[in-house]
Short mmCIF file of C-alpha atoms and ligand atoms in Angstrom, two decimals:
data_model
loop_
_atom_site.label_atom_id
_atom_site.label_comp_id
_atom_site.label_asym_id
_atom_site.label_seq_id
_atom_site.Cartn_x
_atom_site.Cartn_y
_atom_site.Cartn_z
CA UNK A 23 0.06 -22.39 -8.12
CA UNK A 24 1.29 -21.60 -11.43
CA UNK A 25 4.73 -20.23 -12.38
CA UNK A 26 4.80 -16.88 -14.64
CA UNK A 27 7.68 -16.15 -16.37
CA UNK A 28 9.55 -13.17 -14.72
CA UNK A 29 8.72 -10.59 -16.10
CA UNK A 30 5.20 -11.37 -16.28
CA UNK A 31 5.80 -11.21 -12.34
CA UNK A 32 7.20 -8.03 -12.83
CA UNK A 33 4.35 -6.43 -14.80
CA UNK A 34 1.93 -7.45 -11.99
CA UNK A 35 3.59 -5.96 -9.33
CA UNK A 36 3.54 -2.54 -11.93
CA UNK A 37 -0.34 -2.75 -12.74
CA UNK A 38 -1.06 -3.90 -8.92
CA UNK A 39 1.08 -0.42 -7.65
CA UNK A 40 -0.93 0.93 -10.45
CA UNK A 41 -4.03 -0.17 -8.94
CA UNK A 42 -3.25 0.80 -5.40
CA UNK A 43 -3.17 4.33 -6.49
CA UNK A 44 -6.75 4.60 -7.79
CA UNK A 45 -7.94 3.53 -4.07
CA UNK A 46 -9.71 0.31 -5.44
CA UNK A 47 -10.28 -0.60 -1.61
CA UNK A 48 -11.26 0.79 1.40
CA UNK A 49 -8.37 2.78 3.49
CA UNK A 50 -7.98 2.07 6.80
CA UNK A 51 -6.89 5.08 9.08
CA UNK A 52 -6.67 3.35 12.13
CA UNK A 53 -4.30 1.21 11.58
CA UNK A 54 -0.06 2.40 13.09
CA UNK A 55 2.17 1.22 10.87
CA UNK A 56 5.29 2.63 12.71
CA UNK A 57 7.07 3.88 9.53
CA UNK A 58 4.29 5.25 8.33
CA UNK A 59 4.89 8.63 9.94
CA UNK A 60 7.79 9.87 8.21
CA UNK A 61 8.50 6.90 4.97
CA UNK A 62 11.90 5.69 4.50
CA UNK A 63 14.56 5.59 2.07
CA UNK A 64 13.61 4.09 -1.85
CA UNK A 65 16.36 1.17 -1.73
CA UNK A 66 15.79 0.60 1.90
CA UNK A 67 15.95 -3.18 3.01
CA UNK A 68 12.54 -5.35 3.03
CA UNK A 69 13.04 -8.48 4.82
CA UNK A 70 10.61 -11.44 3.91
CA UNK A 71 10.94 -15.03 5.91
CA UNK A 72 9.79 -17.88 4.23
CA UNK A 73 8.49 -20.99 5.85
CA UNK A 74 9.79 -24.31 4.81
CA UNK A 75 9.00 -25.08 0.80
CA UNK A 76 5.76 -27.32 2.05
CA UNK A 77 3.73 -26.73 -1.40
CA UNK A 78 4.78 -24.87 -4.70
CA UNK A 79 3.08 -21.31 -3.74
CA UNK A 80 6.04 -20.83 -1.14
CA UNK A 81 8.59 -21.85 -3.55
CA UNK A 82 6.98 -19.44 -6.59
CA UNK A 83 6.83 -16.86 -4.03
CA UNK A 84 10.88 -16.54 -3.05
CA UNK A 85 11.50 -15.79 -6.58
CA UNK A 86 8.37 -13.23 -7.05
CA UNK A 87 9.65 -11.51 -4.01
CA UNK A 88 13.29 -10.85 -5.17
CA UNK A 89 12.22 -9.51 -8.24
CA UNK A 90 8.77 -7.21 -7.72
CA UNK A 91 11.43 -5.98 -4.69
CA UNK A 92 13.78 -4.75 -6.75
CA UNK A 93 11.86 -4.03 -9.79
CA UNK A 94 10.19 -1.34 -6.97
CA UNK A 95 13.70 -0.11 -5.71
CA UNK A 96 13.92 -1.75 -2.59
CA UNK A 97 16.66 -4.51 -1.50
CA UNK A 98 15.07 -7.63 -0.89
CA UNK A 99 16.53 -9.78 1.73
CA UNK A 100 14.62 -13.34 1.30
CA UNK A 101 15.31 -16.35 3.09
CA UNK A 102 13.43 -20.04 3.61
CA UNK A 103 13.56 -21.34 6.56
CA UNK A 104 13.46 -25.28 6.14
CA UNK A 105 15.61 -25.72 9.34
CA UNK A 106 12.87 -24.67 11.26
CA UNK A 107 11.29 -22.77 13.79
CA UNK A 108 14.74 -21.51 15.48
CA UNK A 109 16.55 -20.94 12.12
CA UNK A 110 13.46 -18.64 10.97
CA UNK A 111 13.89 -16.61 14.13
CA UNK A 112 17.69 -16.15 13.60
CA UNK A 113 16.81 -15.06 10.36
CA UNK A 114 14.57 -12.06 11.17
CA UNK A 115 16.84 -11.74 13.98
CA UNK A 116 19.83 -10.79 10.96
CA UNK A 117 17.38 -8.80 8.94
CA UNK A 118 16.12 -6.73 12.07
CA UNK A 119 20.28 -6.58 12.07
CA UNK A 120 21.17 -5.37 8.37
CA UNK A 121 18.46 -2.82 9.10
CA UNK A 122 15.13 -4.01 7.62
CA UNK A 123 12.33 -1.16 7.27
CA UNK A 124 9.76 -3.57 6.62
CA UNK A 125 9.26 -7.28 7.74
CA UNK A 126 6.83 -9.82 5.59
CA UNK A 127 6.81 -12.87 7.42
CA UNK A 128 5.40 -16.07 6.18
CA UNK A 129 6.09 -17.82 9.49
CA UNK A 130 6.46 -21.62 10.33
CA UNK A 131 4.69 -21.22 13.88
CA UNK A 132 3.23 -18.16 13.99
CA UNK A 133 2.88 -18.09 17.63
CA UNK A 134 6.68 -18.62 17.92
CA UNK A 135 8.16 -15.33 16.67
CA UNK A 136 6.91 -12.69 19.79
CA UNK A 137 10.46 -12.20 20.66
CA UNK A 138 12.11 -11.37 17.70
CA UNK A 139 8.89 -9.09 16.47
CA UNK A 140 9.11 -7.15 19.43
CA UNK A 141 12.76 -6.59 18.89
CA UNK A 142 11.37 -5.68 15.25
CA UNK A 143 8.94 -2.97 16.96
CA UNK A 144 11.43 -1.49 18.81
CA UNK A 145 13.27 -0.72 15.53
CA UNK A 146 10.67 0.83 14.29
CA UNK A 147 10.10 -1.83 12.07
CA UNK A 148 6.63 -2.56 10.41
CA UNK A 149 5.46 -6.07 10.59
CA UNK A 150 3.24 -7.66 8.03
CA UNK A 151 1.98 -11.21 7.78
CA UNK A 152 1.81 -13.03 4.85
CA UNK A 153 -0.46 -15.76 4.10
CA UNK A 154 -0.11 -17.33 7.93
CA UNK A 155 -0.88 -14.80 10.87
CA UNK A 156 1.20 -14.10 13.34
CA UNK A 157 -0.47 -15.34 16.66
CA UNK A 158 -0.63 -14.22 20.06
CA UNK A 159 2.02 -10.87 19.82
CA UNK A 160 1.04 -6.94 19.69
CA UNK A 161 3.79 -6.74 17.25
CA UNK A 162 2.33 -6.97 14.26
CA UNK A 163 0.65 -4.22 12.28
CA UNK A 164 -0.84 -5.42 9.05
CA UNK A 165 -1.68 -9.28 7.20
CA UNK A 166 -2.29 -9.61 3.42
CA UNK A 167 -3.36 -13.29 2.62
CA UNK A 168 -6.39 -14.94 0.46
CA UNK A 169 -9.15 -15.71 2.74
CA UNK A 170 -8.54 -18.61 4.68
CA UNK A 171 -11.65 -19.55 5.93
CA UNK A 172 -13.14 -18.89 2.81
CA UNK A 173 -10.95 -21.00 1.24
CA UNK A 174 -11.87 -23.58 4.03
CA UNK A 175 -16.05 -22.96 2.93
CA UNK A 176 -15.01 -23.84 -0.76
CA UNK A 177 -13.93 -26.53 -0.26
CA UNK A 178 -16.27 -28.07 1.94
CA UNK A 179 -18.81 -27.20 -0.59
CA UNK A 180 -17.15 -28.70 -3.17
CA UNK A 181 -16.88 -32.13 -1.63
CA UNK A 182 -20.54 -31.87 -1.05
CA UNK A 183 -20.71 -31.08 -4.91
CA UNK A 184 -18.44 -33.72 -5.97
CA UNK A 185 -20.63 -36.09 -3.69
CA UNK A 186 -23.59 -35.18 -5.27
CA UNK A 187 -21.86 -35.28 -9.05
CA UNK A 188 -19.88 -38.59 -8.35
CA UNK A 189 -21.82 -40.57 -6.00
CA UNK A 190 -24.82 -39.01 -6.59
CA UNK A 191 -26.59 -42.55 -6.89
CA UNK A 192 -26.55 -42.22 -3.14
CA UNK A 193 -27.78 -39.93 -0.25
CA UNK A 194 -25.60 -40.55 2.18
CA UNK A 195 -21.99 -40.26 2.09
CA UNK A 196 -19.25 -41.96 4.30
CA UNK A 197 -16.18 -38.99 3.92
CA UNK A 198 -12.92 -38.74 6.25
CA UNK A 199 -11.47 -35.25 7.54
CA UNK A 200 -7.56 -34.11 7.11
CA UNK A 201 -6.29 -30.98 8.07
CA UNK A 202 -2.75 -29.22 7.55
CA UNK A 203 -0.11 -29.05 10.39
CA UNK A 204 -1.59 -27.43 13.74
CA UNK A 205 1.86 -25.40 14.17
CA UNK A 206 0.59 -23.22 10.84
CA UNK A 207 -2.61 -20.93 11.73
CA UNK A 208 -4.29 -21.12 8.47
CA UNK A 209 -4.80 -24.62 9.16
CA UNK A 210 -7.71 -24.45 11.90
CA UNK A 211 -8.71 -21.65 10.09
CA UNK A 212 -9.06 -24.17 6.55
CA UNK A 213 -10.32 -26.28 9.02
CA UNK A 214 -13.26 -24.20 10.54
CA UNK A 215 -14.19 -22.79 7.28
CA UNK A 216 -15.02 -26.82 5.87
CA UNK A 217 -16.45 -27.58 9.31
CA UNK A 218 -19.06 -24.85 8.83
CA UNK A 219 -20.38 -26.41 5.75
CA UNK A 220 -19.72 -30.24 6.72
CA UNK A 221 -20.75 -30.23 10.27
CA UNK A 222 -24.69 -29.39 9.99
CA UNK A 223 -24.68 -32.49 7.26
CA UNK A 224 -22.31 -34.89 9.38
CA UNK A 225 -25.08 -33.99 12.36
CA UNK A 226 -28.01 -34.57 10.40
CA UNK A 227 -26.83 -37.83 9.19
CA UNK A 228 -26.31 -37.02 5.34
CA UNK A 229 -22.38 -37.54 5.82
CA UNK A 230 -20.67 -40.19 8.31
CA UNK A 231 -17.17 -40.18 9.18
CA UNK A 232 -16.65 -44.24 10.69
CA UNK A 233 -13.09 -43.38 12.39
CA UNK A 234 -15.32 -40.81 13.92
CA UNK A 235 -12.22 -38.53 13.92
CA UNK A 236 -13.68 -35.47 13.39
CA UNK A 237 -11.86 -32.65 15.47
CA UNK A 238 -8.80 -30.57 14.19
CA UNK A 239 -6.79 -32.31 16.89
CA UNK A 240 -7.81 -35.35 16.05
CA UNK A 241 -7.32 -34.82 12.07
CA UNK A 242 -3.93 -33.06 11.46
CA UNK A 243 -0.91 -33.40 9.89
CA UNK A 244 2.19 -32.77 11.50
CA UNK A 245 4.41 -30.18 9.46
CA UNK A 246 1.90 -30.59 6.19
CA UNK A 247 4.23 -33.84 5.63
CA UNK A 248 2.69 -36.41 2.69
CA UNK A 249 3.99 -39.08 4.62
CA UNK A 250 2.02 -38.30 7.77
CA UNK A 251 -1.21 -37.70 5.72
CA UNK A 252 -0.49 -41.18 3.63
CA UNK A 253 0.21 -43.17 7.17
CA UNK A 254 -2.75 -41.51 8.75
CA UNK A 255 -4.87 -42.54 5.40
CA UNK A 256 -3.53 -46.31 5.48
CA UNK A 257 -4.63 -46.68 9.43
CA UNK A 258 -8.05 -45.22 8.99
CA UNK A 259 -8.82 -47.46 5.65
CA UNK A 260 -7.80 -50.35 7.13
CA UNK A 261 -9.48 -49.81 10.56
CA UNK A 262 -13.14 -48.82 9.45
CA UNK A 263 -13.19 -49.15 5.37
CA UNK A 264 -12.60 -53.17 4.82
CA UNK A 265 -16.25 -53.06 3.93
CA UNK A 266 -17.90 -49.79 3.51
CA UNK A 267 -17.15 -47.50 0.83
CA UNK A 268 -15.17 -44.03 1.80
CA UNK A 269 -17.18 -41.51 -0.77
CA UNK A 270 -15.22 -38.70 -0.12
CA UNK A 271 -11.94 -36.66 1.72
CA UNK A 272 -11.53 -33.30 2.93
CA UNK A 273 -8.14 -32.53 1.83
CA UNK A 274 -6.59 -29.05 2.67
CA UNK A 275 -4.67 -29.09 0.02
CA UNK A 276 -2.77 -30.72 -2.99
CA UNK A 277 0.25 -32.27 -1.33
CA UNK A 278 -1.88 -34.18 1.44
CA UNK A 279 -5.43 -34.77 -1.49
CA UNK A 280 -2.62 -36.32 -3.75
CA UNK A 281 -0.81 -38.50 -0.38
CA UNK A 282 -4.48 -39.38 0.70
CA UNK A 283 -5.06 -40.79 -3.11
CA UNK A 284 -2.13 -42.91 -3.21
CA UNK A 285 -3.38 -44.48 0.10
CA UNK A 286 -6.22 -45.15 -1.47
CA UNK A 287 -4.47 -46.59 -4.77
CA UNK A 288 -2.19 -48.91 -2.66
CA UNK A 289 -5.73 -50.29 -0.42
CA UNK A 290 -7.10 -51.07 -3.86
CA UNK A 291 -10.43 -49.00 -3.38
CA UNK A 292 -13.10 -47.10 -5.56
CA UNK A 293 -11.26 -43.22 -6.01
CA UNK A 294 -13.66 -41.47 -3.33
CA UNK A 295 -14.08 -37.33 -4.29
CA UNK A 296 -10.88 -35.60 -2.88
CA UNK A 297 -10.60 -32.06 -2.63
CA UNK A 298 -7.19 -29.85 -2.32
CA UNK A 299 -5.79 -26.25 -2.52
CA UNK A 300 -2.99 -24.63 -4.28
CA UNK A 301 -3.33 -25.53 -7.64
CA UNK A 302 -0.34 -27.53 -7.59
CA UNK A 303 0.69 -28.82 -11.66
CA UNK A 304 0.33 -32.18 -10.61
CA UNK A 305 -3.26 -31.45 -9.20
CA UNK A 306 -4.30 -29.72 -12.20
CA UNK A 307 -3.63 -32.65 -13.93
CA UNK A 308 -5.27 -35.31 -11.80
CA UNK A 309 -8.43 -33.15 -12.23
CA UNK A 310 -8.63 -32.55 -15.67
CA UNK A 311 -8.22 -36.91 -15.52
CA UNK A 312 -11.03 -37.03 -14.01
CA UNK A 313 -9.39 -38.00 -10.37
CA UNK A 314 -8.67 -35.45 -7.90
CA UNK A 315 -12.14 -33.37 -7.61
CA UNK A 316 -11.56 -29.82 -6.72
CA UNK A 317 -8.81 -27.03 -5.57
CA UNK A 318 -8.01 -23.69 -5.17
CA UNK A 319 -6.46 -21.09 -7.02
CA UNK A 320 -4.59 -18.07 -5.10
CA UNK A 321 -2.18 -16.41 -6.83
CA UNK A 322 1.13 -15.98 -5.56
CA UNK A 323 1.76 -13.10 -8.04
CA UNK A 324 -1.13 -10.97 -6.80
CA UNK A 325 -0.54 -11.83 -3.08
CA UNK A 326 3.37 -11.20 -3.59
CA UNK A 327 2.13 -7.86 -5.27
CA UNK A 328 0.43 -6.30 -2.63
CA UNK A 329 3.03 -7.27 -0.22
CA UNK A 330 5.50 -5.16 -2.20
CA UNK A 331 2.49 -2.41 -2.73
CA UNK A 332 2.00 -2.03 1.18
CA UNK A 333 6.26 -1.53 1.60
CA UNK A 334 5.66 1.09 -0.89
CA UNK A 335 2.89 2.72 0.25
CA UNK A 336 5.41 2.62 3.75
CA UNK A 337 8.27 3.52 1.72
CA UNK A 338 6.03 6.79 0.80
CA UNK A 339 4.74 7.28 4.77
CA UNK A 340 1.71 6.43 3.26
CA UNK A 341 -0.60 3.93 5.52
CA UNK A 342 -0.76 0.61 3.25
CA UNK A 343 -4.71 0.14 2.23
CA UNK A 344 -6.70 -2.51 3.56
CA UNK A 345 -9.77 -4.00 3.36
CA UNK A 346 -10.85 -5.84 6.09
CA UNK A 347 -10.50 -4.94 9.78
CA UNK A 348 -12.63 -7.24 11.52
CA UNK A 349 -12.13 -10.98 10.84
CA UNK A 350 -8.61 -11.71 11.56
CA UNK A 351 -7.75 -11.53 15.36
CA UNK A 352 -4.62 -12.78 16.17
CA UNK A 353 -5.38 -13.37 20.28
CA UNK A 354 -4.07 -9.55 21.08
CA UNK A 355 -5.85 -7.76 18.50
CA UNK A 356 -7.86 -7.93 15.09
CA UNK A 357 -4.80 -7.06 12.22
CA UNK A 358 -6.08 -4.57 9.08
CA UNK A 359 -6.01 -6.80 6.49
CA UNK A 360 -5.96 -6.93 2.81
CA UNK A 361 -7.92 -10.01 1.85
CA UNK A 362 -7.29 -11.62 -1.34
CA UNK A 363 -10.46 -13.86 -3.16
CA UNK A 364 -9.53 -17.85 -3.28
CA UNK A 365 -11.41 -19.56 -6.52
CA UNK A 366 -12.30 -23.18 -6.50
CA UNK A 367 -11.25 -24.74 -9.66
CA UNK A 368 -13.06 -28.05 -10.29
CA UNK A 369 -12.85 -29.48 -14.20
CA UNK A 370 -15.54 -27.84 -14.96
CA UNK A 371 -13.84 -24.27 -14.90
CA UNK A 372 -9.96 -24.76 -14.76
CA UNK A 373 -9.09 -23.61 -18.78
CA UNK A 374 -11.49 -20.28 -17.74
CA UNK A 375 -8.97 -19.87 -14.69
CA UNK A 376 -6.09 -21.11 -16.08
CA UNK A 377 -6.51 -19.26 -18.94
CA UNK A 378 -3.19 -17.13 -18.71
CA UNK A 379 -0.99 -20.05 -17.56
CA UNK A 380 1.81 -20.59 -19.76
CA UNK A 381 3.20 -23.38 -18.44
CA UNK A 382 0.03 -25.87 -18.40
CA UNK A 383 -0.63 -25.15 -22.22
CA UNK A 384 -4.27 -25.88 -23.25
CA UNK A 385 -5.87 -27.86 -20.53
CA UNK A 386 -8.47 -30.66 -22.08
CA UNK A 387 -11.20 -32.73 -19.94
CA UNK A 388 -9.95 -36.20 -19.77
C1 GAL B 428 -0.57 -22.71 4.05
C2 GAL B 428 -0.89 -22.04 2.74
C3 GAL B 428 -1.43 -23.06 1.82
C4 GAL B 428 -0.52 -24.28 1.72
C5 GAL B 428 0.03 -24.71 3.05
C6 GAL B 428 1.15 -25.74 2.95
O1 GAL B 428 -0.25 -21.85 5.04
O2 GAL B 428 -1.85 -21.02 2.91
O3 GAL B 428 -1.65 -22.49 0.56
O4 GAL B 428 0.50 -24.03 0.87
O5 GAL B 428 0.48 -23.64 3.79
O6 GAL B 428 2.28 -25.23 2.38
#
């Protein structure tokens, strides 16, 4: 994730409101925002509940919330949950309080929150998801993320890439699976979307994983914690890699690819091809080193954008645009969705997509 200077934030959210209005996407009718009706007033209240800061996106996204809020006229009431799970429902429990017209929730559990969104309904709230969805509840009415699965197909493909680029003096691969904490629902998502490129090669014999710990349950880490990812790591090098080489590791994202490397580091072995998400500054820089292989670039600005552009649109008694309303079905119903494109940034490309970051400077190939 990279930071933009503020009002580089702020220009996004203009040209993305700018956007919105020449009906770039496809509009979905069906969908019942409850405010949508009648609109609400311009400096209304927007409540938007932050997980815990578990990677850099959720921290760059507090900041791009406060201001593309009130650069648009509303009054932003944001708030990180690190406490946890009961602290983050108190918290839209107070917003639902001071009078929030719109909730975006970026929730620790999604499948935690069914009271307190309910309560949100009955206000005549509008509910959307952001990044996570919200799991098991009627009461939500819209999600605007980057597609998770798709982000979990990238980088499956890329390890198979990297495999074939780094190793590529071999055929067969041994790799190891991690996944991101199973209280989060993008992670089986992540998960499923690397499976369906890894499985058919793990089943055909092209990749072997030796702990043979290869379902979610099996593969998680508990609250996205390095630590847990590292300890995990140490057990399965020691158990089944005192010999054989580990080629490769599906990492869902920076934090855990960079915690899984250090295991590796400390057990004194070959660097295997390690993939990641977020484009974390660190990251960046352990690929362009020629280390960590691969990860993926969503923008918090754009995502943070349309949040605010759907509250508008609300604002207005407008129905927010979509652009998906089939893939994302929370266990009560599929949620309209605008989808955002995730990019895989290996070494190859990351100057083309990191073109307009200011605060990497010129990135060269080490
Ligand atoms: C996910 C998010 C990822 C990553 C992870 C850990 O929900 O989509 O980009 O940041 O949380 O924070």
């Amino acid at each position: 994730m990279r930071k933009f200077a503020k009002a580089a934030a702020a220009l996004v959210v203009v040209s993305a409101l700018a956007l919105s209005g020449c009906g770039s996407g496809r509009t979905d009718t069906a969908a019942s925002g409850s405010a949508s009706a009648a609109g609400f007033a311009k400096d209304a209240v927007i409540g938007v509940a932050l997980p815990q800061k578990t990677s850099e996106n959720w921290v760059l996204a507090e900041g791009l919330f406060n201001d593309g809020l009130k650069t648009a006229g509303f009054t932003p009431s944001v708030q990180f949950a690190n406490g946890g799970v009961t602290e983050q429902q108190n918290q839209i429990s107070a917003m639902i309080e001071k009078g929030a017209k719109v909730l975006i929730v970026g929730a620790i559990d999604g499948s935690q929150l069914g009271t307190q969104l309910d309560a949100a309904k009955k206000a005549g709230i509008t509910v959307i998801a952001y990044d996570r969805l919200l799991t098991n509840t009627p009461s939500i009415d819209y999600y605007v993320a980057f597609d998770n699965f798709k982000v979990g197909v990238l980088q499956g493909e890329a390890l198979l890439k990297g495999l074939a680029d780094r190793k590529g003096t071999k055929t067969k691969w041994n790799v190891e699976l991690i996944a991101g904490s199973p209280d989060d629902s993008n992670a089986k998502v992540f998960f499923d979307g690397a499976m369906s490129v890894l499985q058919p090669k793990i089943a055909d014999g092209t990749l072997t994983v030796l702990s043979k710990q290869t379902t979610f349950e099996q593969v998680v880490t508990q609250g996205w914690k390095a630590e847990n990812a590292q300890k995990r790591m140490d057990t399965v090098l020691s158990g089944f890699y005192q010999k054989a080489e580990l080629d490769g590791i599906l990492s869902p994202n920076d934090t855990l690819a960079r915690a899984a490397m250090a295991s590796i580091a400390a057990a004194n072995k070959p660097l295997p091809v390690v993939t990641g998400q977020d484009s974390e500054v660190e990251s960046v820089k352990s690929i362009m080193a020629g280390q960590q292989y691969s990860t993926i670039f969503k923008d918090t600005n754009k995502l943070v954008a349309q949040s605010i552009v759907m509250a508008q649109a609300l604002q207005q008694g407008k129905t927010p645009e979509v652009n998906d309303t089939k893939s994302y079905n929370n266990g009560i119903k599929v949620v309209p969705s605008y989808l955002l494109a995730p990019v895989i940034v290996t070494k190859d490309n990351a100057a083309t997509v990191y073109a307009n970051d200011k605060t990497l400077g010129p990135l060269t190939k080490g």
